[in-house]
PDB file of C-alpha atoms in Angstrom:
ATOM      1  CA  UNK A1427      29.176  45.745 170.732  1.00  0.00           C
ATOM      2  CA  UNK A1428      27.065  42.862 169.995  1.00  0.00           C
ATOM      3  CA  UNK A1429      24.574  44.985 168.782  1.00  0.00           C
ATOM      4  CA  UNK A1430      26.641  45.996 165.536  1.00  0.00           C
ATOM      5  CA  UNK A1431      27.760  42.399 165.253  1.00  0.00           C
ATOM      6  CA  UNK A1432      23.544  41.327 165.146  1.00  0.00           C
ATOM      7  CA  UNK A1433      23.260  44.650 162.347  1.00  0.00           C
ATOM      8  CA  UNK A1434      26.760  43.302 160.586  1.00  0.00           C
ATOM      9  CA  UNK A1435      25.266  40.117 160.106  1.00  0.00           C
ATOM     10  CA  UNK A1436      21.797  40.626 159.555  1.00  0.00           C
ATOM     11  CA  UNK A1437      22.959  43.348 156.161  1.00  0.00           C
ATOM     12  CA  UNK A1438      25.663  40.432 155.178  1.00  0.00           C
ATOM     13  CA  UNK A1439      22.377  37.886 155.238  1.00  0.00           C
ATOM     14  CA  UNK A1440      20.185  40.326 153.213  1.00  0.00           C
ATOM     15  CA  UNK A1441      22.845  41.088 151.022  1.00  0.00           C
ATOM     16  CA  UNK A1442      23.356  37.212 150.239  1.00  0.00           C
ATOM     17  CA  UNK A1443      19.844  36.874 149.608  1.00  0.00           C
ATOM     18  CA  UNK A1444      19.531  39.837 147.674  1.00  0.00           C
ATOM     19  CA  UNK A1445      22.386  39.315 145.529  1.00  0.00           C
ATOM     20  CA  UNK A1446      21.210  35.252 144.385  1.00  0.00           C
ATOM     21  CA  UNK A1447      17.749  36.519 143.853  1.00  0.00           C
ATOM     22  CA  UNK A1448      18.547  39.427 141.522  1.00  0.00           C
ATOM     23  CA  UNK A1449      21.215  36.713 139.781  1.00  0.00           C
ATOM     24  CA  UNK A1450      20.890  35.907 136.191  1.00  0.00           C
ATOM     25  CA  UNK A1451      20.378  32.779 134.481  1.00  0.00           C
ATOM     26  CA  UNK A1452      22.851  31.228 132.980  1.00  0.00           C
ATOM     27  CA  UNK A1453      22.631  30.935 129.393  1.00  0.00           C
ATOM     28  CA  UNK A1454      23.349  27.252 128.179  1.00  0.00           C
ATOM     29  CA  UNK A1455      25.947  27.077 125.099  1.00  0.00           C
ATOM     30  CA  UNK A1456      24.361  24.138 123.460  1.00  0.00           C
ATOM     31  CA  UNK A1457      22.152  25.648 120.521  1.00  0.00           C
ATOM     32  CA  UNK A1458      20.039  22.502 120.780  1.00  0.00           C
ATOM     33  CA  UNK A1459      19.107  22.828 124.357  1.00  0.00           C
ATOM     34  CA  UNK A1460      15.201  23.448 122.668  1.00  0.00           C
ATOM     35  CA  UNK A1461      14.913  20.482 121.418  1.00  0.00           C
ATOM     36  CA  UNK A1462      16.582  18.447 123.643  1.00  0.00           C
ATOM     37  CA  UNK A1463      13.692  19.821 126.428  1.00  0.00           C
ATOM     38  CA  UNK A1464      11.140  19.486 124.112  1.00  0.00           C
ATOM     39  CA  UNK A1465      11.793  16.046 123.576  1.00  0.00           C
ATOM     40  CA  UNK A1466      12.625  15.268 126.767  1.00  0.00           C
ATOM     41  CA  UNK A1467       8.976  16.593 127.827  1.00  0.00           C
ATOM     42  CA  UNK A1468       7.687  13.773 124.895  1.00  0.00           C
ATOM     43  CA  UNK A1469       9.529  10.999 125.729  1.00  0.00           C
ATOM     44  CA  UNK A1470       9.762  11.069 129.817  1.00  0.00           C
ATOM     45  CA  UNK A1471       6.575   9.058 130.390  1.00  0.00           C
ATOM     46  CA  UNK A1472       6.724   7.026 127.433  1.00  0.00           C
ATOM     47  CA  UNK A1473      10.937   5.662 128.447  1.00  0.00           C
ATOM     48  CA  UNK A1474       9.808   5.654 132.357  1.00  0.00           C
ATOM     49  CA  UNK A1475       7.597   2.979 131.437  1.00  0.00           C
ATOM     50  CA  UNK A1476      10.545   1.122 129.381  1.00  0.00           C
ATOM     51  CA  UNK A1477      11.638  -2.288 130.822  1.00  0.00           C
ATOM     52  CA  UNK A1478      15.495  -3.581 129.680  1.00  0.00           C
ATOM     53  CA  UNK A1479      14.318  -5.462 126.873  1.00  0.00           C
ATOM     54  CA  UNK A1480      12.646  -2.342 125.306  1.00  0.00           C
ATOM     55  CA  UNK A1481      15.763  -0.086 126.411  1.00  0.00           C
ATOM     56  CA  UNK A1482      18.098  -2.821 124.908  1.00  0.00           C
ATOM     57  CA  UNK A1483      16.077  -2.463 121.572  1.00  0.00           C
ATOM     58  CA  UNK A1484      16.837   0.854 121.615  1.00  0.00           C
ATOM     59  CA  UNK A1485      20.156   1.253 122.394  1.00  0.00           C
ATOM     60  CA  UNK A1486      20.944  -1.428 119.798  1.00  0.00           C
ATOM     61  CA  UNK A1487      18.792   0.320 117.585  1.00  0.00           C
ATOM     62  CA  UNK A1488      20.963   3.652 118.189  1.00  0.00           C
ATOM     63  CA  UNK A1489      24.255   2.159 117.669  1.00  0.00           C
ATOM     64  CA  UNK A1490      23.413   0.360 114.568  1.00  0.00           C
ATOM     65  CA  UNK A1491      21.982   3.076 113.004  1.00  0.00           C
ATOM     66  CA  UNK A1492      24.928   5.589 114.268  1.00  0.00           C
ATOM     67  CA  UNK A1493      27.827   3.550 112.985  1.00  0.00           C
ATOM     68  CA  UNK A1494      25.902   2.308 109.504  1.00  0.00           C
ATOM     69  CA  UNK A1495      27.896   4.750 107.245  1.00  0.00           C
ATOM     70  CA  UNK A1496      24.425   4.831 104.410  1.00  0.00           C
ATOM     71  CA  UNK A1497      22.422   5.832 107.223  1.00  0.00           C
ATOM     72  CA  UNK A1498      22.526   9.777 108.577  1.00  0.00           C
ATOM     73  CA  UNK A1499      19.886  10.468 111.126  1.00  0.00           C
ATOM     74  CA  UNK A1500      18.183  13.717 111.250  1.00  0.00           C
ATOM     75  CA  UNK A1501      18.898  15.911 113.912  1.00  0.00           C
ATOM     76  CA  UNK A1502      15.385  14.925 115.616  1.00  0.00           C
ATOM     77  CA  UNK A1503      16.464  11.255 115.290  1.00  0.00           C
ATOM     78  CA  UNK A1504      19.672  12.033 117.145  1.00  0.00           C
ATOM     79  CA  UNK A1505      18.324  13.792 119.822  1.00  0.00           C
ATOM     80  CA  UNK A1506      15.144  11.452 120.361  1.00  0.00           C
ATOM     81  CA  UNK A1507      17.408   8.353 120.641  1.00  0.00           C
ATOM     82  CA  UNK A1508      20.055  10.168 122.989  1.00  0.00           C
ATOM     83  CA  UNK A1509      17.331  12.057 124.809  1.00  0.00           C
ATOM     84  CA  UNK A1510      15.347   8.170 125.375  1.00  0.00           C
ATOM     85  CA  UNK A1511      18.712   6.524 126.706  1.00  0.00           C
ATOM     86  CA  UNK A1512      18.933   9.913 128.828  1.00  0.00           C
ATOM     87  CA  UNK A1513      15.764   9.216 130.444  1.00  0.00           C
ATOM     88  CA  UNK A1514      15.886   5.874 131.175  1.00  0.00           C
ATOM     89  CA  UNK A1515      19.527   6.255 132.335  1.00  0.00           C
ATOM     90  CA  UNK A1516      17.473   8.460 135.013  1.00  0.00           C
ATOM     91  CA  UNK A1517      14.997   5.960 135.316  1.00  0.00           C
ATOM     92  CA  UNK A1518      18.001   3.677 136.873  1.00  0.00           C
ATOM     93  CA  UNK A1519      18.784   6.449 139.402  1.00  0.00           C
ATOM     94  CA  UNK A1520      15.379   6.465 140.954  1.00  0.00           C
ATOM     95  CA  UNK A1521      15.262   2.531 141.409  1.00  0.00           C
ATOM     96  CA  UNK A1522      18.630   1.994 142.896  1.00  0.00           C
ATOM     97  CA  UNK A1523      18.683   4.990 144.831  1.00  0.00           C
ATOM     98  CA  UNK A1524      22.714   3.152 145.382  1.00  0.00           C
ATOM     99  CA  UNK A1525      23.670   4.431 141.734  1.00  0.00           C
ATOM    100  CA  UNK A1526      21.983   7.894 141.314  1.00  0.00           C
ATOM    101  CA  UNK A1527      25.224   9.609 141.046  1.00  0.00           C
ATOM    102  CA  UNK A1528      26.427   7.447 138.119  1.00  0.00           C
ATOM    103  CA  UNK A1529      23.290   7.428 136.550  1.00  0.00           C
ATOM    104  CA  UNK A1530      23.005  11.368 137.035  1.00  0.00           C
ATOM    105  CA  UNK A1531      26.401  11.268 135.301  1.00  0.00           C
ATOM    106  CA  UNK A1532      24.866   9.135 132.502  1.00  0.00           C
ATOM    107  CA  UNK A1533      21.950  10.967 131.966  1.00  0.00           C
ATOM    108  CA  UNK A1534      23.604  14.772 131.634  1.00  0.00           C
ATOM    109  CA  UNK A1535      26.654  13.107 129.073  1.00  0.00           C
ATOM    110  CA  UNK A1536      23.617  11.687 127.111  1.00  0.00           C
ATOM    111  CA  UNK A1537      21.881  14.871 127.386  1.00  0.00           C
ATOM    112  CA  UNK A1538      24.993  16.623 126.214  1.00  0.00           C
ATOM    113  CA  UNK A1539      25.560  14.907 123.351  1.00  0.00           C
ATOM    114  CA  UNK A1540      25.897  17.656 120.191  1.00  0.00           C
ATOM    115  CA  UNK A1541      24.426  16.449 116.497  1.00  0.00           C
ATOM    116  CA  UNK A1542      27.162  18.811 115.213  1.00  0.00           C
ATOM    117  CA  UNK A1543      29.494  16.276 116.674  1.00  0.00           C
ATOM    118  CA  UNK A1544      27.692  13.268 114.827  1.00  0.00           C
ATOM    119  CA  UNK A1545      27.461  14.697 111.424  1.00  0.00           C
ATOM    120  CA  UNK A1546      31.668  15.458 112.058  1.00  0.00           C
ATOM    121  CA  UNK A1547      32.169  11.440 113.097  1.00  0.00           C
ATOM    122  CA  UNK A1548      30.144   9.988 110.126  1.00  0.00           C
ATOM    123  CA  UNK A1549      32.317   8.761 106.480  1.00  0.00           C
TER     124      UNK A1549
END
């Protein structure tokens, strides 16, 4: 008897394994997800090195430019400025190890910002 119990659980292990390594990737929706990583690859160093007067610059920076109704940034523009405050929001995480969840949070809602939505919110 506890011979087929060992067999019983050693196939339901394999078959756990098996099944998670043959998975598939998930596909991500966001047709942007490219550039997003691609920028994210540019900027990580560069934002990691930001203090909060440089991050304050560019947050600033982003809002005044987002909400000026002559001014519609390119879709590189966009994603560099959310992509930055995405970084650094990480950057937070990693020195107060006390607020990584809410900066986790803040970094994947900047990260998921869409330019599609932009273009729809500007005049």
């Amino acid at each position: 008897m506890r011979k087929i119990i060992q067999i019983a659980v050693f196939f339901s292990l394999i078959f756990c394994v098996t099944s998670q390594s043959f998975g598939q990737q998930t596909v991500s929706v966001d047709p942007d997800i490219a550039i997003k990583e691609t920028l994210y690859t540019k900027y990580k160093k560069e934002v990691l090195s930001f203090d909060k007067k440089d991050f304050d610059t560019l947050f600033f920076e982003f809002f005044q430019k987002q909400s000026d109704s002559k001014i519609t940034l390119t879709k590189e523009e966009y994603y560099t400025y959310t992509i930055k405050i995405a970084i650094y929001s990480e950057k937070l995480g990693l020195l107060y190890k006390d607020q990584k969840e809410e900066s986790d949070k803040a970094k994947q809602e900047w990260f998921n910002k869409s330019y599609a939505e932009y273009l729809k919110s500007k005049p």
